[in-house]
Structure formats: C-alpha cells, structure tokens
CSV table of C-alpha atoms in Angstrom, one decimal:
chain,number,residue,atom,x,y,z
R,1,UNK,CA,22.5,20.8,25.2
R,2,UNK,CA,23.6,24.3,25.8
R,3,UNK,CA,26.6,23.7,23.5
R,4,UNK,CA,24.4,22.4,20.4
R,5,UNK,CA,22.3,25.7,20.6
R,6,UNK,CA,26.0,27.6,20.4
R,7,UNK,CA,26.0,29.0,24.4
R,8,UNK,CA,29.2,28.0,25.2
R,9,UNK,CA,29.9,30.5,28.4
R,10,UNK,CA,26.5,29.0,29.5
R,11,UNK,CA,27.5,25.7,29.0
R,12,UNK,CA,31.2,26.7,30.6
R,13,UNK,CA,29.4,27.8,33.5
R,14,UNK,CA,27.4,24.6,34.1
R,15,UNK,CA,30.3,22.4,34.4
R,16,UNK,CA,32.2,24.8,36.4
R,17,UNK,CA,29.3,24.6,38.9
R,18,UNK,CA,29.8,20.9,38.7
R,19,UNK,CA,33.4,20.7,39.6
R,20,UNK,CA,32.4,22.9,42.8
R,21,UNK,CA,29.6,20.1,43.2
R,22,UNK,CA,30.9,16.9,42.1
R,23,UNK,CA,34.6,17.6,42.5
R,24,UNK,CA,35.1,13.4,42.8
R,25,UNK,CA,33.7,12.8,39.7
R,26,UNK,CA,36.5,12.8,36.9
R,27,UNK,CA,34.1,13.1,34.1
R,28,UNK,CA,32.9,16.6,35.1
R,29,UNK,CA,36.7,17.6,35.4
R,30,UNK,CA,37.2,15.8,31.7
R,31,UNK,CA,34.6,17.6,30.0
R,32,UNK,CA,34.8,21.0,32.0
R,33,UNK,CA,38.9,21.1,30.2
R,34,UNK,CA,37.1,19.9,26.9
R,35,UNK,CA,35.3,23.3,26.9
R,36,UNK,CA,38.0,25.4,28.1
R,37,UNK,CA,41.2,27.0,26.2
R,38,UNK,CA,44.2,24.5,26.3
R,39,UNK,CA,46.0,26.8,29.1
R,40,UNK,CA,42.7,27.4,31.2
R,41,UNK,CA,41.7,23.7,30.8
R,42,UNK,CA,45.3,22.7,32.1
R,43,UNK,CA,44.3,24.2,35.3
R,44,UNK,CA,41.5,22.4,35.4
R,45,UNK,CA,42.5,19.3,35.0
R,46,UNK,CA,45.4,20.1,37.5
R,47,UNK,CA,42.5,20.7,40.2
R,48,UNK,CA,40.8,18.0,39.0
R,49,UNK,CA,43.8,15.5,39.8
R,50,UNK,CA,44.0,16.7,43.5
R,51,UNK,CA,40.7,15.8,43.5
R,52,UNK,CA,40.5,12.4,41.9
R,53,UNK,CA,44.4,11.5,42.3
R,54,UNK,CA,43.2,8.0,41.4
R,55,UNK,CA,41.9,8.7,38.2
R,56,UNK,CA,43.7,7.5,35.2
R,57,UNK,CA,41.7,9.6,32.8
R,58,UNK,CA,42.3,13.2,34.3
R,59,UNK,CA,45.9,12.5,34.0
R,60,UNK,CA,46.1,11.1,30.7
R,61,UNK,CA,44.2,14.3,29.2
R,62,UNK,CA,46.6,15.9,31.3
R,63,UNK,CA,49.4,14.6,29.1
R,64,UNK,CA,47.6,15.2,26.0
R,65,UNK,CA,47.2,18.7,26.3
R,66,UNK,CA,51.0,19.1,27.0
R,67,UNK,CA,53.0,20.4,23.6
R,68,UNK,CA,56.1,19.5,25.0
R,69,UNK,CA,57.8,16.1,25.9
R,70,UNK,CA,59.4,16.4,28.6
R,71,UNK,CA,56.8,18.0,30.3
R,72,UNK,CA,54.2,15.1,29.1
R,73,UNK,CA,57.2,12.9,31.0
R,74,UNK,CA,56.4,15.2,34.1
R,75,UNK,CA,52.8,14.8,34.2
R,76,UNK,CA,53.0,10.8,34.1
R,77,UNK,CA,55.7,10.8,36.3
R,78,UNK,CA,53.3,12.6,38.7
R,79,UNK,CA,50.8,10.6,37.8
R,80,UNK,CA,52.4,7.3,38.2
R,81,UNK,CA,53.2,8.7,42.1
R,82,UNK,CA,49.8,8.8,42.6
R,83,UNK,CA,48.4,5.4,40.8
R,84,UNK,CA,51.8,3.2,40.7
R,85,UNK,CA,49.5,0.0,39.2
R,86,UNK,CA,48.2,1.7,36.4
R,87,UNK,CA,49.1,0.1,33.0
R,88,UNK,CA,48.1,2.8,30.8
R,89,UNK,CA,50.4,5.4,32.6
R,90,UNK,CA,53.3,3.1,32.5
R,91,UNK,CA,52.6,2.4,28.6
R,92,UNK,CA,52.3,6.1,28.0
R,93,UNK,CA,55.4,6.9,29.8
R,94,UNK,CA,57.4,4.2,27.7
R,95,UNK,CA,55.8,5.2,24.3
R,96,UNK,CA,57.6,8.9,25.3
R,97,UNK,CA,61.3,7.3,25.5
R,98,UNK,CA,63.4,7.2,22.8
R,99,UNK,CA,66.7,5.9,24.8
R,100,UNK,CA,66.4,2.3,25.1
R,101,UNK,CA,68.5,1.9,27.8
R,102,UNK,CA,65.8,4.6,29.9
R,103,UNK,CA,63.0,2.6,28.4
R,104,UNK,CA,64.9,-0.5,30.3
R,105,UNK,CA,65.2,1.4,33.8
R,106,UNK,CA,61.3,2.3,33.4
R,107,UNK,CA,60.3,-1.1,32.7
R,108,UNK,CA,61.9,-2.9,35.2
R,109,UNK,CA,60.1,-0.5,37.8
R,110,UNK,CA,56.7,-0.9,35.7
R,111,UNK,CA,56.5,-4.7,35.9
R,112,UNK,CA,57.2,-4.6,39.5
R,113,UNK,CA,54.4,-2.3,40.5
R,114,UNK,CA,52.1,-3.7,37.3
R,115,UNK,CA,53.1,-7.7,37.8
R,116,UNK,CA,50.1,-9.1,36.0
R,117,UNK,CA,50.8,-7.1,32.6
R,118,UNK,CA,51.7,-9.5,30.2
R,119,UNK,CA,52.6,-6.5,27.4
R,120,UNK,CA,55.3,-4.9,29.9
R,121,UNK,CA,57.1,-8.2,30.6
R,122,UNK,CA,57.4,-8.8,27.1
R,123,UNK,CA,58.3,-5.2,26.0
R,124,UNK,CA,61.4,-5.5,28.6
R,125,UNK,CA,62.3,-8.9,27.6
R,126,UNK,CA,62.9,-7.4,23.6
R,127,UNK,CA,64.7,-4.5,25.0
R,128,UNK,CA,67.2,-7.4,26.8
R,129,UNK,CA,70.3,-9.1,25.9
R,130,UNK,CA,69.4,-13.0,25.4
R,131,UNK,CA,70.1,-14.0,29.0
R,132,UNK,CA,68.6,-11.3,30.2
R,133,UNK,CA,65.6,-11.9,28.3
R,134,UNK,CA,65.5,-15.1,29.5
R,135,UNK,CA,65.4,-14.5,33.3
R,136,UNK,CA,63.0,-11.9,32.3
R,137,UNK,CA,60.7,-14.1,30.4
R,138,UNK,CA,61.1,-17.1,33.3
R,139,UNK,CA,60.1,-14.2,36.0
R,140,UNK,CA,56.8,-13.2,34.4
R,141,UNK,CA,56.0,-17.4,33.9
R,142,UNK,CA,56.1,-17.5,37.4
R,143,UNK,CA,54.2,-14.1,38.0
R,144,UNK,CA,51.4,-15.2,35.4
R,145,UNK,CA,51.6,-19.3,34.7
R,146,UNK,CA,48.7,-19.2,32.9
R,147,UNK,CA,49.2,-16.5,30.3
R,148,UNK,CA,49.7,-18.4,26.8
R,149,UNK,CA,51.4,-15.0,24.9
R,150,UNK,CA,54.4,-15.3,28.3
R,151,UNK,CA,55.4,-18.9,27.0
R,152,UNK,CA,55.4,-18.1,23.3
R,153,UNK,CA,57.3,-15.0,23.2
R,154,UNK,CA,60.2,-17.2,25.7
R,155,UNK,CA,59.7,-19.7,22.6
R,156,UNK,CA,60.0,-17.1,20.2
R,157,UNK,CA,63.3,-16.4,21.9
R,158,UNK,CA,65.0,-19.7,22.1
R,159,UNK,CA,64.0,-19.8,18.3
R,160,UNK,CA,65.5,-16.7,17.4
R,161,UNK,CA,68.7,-17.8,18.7
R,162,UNK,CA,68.3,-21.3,16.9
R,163,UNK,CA,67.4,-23.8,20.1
R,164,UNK,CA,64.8,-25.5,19.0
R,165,UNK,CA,64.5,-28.3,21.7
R,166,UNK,CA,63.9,-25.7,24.4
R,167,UNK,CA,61.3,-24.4,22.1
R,168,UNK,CA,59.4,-27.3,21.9
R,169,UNK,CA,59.6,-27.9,25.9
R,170,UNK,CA,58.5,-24.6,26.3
R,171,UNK,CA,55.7,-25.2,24.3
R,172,UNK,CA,54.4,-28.5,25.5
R,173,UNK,CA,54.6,-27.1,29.4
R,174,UNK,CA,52.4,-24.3,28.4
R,175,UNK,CA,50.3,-25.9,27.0
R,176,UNK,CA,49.9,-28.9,30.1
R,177,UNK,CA,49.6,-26.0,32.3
R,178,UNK,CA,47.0,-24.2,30.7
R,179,UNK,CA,45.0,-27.2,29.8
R,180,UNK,CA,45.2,-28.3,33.7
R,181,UNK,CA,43.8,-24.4,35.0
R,182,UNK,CA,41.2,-24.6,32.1
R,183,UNK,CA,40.1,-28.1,34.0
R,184,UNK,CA,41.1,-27.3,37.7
R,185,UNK,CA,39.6,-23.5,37.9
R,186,UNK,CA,35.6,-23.0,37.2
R,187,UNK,CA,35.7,-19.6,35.7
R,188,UNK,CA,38.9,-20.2,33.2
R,189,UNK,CA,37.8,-20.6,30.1
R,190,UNK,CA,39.8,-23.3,27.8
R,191,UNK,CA,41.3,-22.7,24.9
R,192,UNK,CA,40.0,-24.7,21.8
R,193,UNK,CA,41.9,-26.7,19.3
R,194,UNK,CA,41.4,-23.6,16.9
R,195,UNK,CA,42.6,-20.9,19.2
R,196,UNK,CA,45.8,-22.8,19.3
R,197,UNK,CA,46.5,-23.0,15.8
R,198,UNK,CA,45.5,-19.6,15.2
R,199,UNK,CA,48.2,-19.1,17.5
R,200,UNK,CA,50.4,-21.2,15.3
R,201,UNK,CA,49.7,-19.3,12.4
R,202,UNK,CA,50.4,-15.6,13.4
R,203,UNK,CA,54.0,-17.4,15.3
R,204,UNK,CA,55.3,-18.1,11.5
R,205,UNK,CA,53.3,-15.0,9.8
R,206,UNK,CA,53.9,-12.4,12.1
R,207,UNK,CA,57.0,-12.9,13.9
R,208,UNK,CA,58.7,-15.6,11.6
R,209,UNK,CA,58.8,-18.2,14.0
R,210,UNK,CA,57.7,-21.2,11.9
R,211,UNK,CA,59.8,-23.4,14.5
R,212,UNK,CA,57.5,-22.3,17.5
R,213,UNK,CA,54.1,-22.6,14.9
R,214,UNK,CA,55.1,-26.4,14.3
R,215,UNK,CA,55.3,-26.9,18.5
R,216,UNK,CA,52.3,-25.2,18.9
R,217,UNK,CA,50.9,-27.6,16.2
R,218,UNK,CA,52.2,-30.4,17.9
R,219,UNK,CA,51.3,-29.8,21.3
R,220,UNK,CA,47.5,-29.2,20.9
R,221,UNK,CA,46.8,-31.6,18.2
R,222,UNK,CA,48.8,-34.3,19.7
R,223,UNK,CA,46.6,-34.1,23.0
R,224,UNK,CA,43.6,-35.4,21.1
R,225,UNK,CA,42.6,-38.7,21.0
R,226,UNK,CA,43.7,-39.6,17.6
R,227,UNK,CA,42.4,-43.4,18.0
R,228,UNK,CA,38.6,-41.9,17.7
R,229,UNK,CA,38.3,-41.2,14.2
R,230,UNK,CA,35.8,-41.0,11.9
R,231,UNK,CA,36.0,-43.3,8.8
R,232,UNK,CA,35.0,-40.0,6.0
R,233,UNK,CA,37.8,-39.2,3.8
R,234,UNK,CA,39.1,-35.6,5.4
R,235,UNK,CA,36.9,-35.5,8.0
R,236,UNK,CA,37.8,-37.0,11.2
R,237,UNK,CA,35.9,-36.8,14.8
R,238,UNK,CA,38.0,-36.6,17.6
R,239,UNK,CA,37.1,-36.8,21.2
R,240,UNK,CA,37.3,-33.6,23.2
R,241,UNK,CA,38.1,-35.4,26.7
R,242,UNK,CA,34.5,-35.0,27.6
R,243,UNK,CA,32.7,-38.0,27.1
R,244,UNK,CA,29.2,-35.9,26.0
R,245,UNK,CA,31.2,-34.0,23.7
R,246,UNK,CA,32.9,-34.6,20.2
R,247,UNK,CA,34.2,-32.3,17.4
R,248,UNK,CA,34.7,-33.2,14.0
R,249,UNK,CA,38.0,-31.8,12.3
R,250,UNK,CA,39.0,-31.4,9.0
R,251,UNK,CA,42.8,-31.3,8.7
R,252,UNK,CA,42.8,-31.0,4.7
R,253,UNK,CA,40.5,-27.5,5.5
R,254,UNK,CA,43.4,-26.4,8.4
R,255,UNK,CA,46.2,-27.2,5.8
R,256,UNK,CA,44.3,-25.1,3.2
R,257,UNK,CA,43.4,-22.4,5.6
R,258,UNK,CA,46.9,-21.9,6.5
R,259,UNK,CA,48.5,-21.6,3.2
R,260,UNK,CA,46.0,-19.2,2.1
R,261,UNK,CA,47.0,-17.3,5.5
R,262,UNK,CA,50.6,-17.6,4.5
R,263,UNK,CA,52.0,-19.9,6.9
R,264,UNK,CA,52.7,-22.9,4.7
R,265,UNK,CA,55.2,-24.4,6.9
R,266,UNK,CA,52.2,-24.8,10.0
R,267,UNK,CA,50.5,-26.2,6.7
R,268,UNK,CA,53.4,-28.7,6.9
R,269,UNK,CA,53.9,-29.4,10.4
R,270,UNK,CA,50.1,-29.9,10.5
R,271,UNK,CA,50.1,-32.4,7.6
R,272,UNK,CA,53.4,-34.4,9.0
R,273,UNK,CA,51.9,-34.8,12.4
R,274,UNK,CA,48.3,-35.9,11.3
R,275,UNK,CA,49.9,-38.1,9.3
R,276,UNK,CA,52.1,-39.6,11.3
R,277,UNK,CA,50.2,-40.7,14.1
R,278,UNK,CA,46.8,-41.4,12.4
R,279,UNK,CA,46.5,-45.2,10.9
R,280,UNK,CA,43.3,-43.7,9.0
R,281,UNK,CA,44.3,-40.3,7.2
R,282,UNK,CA,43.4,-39.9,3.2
R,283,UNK,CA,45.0,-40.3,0.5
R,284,UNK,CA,44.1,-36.8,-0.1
R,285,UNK,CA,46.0,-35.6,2.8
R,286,UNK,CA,49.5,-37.9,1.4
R,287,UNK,CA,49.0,-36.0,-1.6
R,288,UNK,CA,48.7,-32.5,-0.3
R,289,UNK,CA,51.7,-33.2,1.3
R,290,UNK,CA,53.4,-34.4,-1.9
R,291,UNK,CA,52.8,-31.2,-3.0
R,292,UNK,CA,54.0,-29.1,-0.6
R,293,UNK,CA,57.4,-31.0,-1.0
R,294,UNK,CA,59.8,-28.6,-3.2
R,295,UNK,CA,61.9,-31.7,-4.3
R,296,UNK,CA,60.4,-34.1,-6.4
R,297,UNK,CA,62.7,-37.3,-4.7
R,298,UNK,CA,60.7,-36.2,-1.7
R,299,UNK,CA,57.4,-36.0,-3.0
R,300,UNK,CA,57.9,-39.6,-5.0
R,301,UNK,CA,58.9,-41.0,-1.7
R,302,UNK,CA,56.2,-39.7,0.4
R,303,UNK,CA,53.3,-41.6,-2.3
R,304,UNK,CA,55.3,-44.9,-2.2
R,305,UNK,CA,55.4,-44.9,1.7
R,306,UNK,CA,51.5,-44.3,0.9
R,307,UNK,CA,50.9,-47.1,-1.5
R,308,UNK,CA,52.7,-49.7,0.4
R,309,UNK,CA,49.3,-49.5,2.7
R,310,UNK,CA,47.3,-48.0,0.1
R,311,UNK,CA,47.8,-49.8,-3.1
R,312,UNK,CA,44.2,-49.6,-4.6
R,313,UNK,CA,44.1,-46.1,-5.2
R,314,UNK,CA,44.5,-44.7,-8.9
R,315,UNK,CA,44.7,-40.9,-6.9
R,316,UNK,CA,47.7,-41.5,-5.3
R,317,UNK,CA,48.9,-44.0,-8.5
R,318,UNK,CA,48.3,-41.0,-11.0
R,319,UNK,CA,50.0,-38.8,-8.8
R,320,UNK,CA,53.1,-41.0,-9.2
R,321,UNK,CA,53.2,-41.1,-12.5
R,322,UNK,CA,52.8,-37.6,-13.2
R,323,UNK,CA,56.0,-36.7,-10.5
R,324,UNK,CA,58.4,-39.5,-12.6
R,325,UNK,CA,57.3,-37.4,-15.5
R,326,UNK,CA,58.5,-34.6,-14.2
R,327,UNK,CA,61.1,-35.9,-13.1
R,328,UNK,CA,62.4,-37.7,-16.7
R,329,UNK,CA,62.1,-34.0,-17.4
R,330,UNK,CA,64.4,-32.4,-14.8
R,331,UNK,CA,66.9,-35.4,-15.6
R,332,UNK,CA,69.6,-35.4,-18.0
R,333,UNK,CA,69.6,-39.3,-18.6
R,334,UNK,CA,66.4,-40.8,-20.1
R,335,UNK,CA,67.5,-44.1,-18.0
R,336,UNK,CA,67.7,-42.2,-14.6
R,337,UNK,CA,64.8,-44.2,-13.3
R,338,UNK,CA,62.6,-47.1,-13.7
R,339,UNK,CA,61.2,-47.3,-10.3
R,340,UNK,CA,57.9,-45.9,-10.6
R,341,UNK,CA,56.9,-48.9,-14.1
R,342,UNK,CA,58.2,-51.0,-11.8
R,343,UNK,CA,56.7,-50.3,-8.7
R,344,UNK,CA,53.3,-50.4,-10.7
R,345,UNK,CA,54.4,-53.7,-12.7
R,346,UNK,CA,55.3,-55.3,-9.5
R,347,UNK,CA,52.0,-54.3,-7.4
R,348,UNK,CA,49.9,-55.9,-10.5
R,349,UNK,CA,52.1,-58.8,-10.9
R,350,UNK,CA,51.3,-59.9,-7.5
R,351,UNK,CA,47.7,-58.5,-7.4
R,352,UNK,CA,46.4,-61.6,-9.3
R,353,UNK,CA,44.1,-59.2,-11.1
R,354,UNK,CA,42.2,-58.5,-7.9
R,355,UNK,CA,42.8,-54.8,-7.9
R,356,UNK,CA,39.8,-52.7,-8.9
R,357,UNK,CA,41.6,-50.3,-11.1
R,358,UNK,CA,43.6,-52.9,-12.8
R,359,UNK,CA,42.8,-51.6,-15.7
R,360,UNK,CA,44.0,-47.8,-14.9
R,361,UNK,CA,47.3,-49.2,-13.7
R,362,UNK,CA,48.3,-50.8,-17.1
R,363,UNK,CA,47.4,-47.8,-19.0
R,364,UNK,CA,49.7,-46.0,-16.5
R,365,UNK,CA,52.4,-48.3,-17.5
R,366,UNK,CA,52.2,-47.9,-20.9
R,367,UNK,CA,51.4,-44.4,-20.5
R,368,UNK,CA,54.8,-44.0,-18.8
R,369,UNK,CA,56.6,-46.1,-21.1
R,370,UNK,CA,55.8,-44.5,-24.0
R,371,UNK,CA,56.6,-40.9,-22.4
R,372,UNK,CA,60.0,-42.0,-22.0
R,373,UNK,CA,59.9,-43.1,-25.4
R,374,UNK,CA,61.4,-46.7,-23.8
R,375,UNK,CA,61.6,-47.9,-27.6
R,376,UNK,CA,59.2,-50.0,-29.5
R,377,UNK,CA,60.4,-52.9,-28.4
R,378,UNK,CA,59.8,-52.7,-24.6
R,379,UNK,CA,56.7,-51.0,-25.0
R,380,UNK,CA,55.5,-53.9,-26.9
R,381,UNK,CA,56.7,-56.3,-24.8
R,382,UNK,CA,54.1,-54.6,-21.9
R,383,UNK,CA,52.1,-54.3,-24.4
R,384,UNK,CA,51.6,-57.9,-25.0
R,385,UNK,CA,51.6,-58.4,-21.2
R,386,UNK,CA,48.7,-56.1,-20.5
R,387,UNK,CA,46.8,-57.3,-23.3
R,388,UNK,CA,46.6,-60.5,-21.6
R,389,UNK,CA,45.2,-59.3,-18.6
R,390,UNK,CA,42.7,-56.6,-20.1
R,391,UNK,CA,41.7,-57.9,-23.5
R,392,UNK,CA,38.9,-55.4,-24.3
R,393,UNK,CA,39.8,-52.4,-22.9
R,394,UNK,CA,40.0,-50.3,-26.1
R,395,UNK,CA,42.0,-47.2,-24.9
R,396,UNK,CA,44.7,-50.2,-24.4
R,397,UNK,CA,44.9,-50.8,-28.3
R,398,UNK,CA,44.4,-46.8,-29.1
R,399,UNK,CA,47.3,-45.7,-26.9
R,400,UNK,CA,49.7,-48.2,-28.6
R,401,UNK,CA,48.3,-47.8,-32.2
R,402,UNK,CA,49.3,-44.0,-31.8
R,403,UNK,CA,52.8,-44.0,-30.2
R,404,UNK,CA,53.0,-46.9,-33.1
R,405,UNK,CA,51.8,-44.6,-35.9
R,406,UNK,CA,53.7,-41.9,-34.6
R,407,UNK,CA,56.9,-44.0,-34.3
R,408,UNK,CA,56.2,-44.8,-38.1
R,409,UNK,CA,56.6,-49.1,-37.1
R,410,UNK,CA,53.9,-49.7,-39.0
C-alpha cells in the first residue's frame, strides 16, 4: 500500500520490521530484497537464508540477483548443502554448465539425492554413451516403475540405435505395469486410451521416433477387447474392462487426427493394427489405408485382400479402378496388367447376378477397358456380355456409343 502512494522508505521500513518479526517467513525476506538495491537486497537475502535454510525461494532470488556465473554456481552450491532434495536447485545448477562432462558429475549426484525426478534421470541418460544410458535408464525403472516418460525415453533409445524388438518389449512392460498400478493402487489414476496415443503422437513428431509411436499404438489398443464391437461403419464400442463402462472409438477420426498432427506413420500403425485384428473394420478404413500407401502395387493389393471378404462394395471397387488407372499411367506397356477387368469380370461371373451393384461393376469394366483403349474389338466383346446381363441400363449403350464415335467405327 505504501508503495502505490510512492513511500518507498516507509514501505522499506515495514518489511524490515518484519524480518526482525517474522524472520521464518521467506516471503517477508523475498519481498524486503524486492524493495532494496541489488547489493543491499543481497544482504538480505543472505540473512534471510540463515534464517529459512530450507527455503528454495530465498536461494533461488539469491541466484538471480548474482551478475556473475560462477558466483550464481556458489550460491546453489550453498544452497544445495542446505536442501540436497530440492529439484529446482539441481535444475538451476545444471542449466549454469556448459561442460558436459561437469553437467555428468552434477547429475549423477542430483539423481541420487532427488531419486523420484523423472527429468534428471533422463537429462543424464542423453548426456551418456549408449550403455551407459542404458544402465541409467534401467536404474531410474526401478527407482520410479510407474513413470510412463522413464520407459519411453529407454524406448527412444534402443530406437535411436536401430533395435526395434527391445523397443517394443519395452513398450508393452510399461504399459502392463502401469495398467496393473492404475488397478492395484486407489489413488493412481489410469491412463486412458487417448493419453496413450497422444503419447504416440508427440514420440514420432517431436523426437522422431515413429518406431516407439507404432509400439505405443500397439500396446494400448491391443489391450482392448476388440471382439466387442459395434456394427456402425467407423465407429466401434469397445469394452473398457469394467463391465458398467464402455467407450465408443472412432479409429477413422484417430487416423485423421494424426495426420493432421503430422505423425502419419502412428496414422499407419494405427490403421494396420485395427485392421488386422478386427473381423468388422470399414471399408472406409481399407481405403484410408490404400491411400496412405506411396506405391500403387501396395495400395491395389491392400483393396483385393478387402474385396475377397467384401465383394459388394462399389467404394472399395471404384477405388480399384481408379489405382489400375493410375497405374496404366505410370507403366510403359499398355498390356502391363489385366488384373483388376479381371478380378471384376471374375467376381460377376460367379455372382449369378446377385450382387446389388451389378450394374456399377459392368460399367467399371467397360469403363476400364476403354481407358486402356483395349481395341474395339474386346471392348465389344464385353460389351455384348454386359448387355446381356443389364439390358436397360442406358449409360451401358452411352459409354460405348461414345468411345465408338470417338474411335470413328461407326
């Protein structure tokens, strides 16, 4: 108050009168330095920590107000005499070293005084040599067995030296052991399915571990119980392992959400393992995956594997048809493939007319055909063929009377 009206001596005086009166109070030791000159307020805070030894705040404004870094060193040094288990003084202490090896040394004392800080055990394990790392990482699983960001950073590390089994056994132990504390302990709280790919996502995005996103992926959607599924098209409600509770999921939204976060191989892994495992999944989730294929073999083969179980549906048929296209385009040969006519001239050949898009799937033929400009011939032949089985559908007789015209066989 004083300070607002502009008496700062009176306002000075108050809070020296409350370090004589409250000297264990770090606050009034705090604000009497904010007050006071930087070399007067140095004093102060000096007093203050013989005071309030314990207190992580005089000592930290301590080290602000130093100019110098060596002397900012001293002051934590000091400090960390006094309050060994404080986090913040280690951190600030490390922040001031510039020689990694010295940031090493400081470390290894810091996580054996702080054992429970997860950011210290991992700050020493990326200042190690891989085997170091290692026995750092496995030391701080067995000092905190329930801390998630322990696990992945050890995962991060097998990745980044290319051993990708031990990443995925990493994985699936932390995440056993974290689901059974979640379960076993009353006041841990469990992680949710989302929480786990979030995690996914930032392992590829942020760190450029795509191989640890994937495991991640696999781990936490894998323990759901894929056999209780819903019958929508992307939607698909899977039990929670609590009999009153069920969440509903839609994998399509998750592949979606993270492309758009830019971590399209989680999109992938995501999409593979739903798809794998799930006798129900969408057509619309085959052909999201077609299109995150970069080689169009890949994608062609991926719908086929589809329409062996799934031959009604003109989606996943169209799709087809447009990937042979492009792929007549990237060939040099205008015979390099017949599979795809084939394939659809082969599923209505022993569909005995019973398909419901029967109709769709001969235009598709002709359609395909007549884009590889097969010759007039052959096209007729089919022609004739499809005529027989869908007399009056009109666009039939347009689509040949135009490659016809256009082929001037009139």
């Amino acid at each position: 108050l004083e300070e607002s009206v502009g008496k700062i001596m009176v306002a000075k005086q108050i809070m020296q009168d409350a370090c004589l009166q409250c000297p264990k109070h770090e606050d009034v030791w705090i604000e009497a330095a904010r007050l006071d000159q930087n070399h007067n307020a140095k004093i102060l805070l000096a007093r203050g920590a013989k005071h309030v030894p314990s207190s992580e705040a005089i000592w930290l404004k301590a080290h602000d107000l130093e100019d110098n870094v060596e002397r900012k060193k001293a002051v934590l040094r000091k400090a960390l005499e006094n309050i060994p288990q404080s986090e913040k003084l280690w951190k600030a202490l490390i922040a001031l070293e510039e020689n990694s090896l010295d940031c090493k040394i400081i470390l290894t004392s810091a996580v054996q005084c702080v054992p429970q800080s997860v950011d210290l055990w991992i700050k020493l394990a990326s200042l190690s040599d891989f085997e170091h790392a290692r026995n750092v990482l496995s030391k701080a699983r067995s000092k905190l067995p329930h801390e998630i960001q322990i696990y992945i950073s050890a995962a991060h590390l097998e990745e980044q030296h290319n051993n990708f089994e031990h990443v995925e056994k990493i994985i699936r132990k932390a995440y056993k052991t974290i689901e059974k504390h979640s379960l076993s302990e009353k006041d841990a709280e469990k992680m949710d399915l989302m929480e786990w790919l979030k995690l996914a996502e930032a392992s590829e995005k942020e760190h450029d571990k795509p191989i640890t996103g994937g495991s991640i992926i696999r781990a936490s959607v894998g323990s759901l119980d894929m056999n209780k599924t819903g019958t929508t098209i992307e939607e698909n409600t899977i039990s929670s392992g609590n009999k009153n509770k069920a969440h509903t999921y839609n994998w399509l939204e998750m592949v979606d959400s993270f492309i758009e976060n830019g971590a399209p191989k989680c999109a992938k892994a995501l999409l593979a393992f739903v798809l794998a495992r799930q006798g129900n999944s969408s057509d619309e989730m085959w052909v999201k995956a077609a299109e995150m294929e970069g080689n169009i073999c890949k994608k062609k083969t991926l719908l086929i594997k589809r329409l062996s179980a799934s031959p009604k549906s003109l989606l996943l048929w169209k799709k087809l048809v447009e990937y042979e296209k492009l792929n007549n385009q990237a060939s040099s040969s205008s015979n390099s493939t017949n599979d795809v006519k084939n394939l659809i001239l082969n599923t209505l050949s022993s569909s005995n007319d019973n398909l419901i898009n029967v109709s769709e799937l001969w235009l598709l033929a002709i359609d395909l055909a007549i884009y590889r400009n097969e010759g007039f011939e052959k096209i007729n032949e089919l022609y004739v063929k499809a005529k027989k089985h869908i007399p009056t559908n009109q666009d039939l007789y347009i689509r040949v009377a135009m490659y016809v015209m256009r082929s001037n066989n009139l």
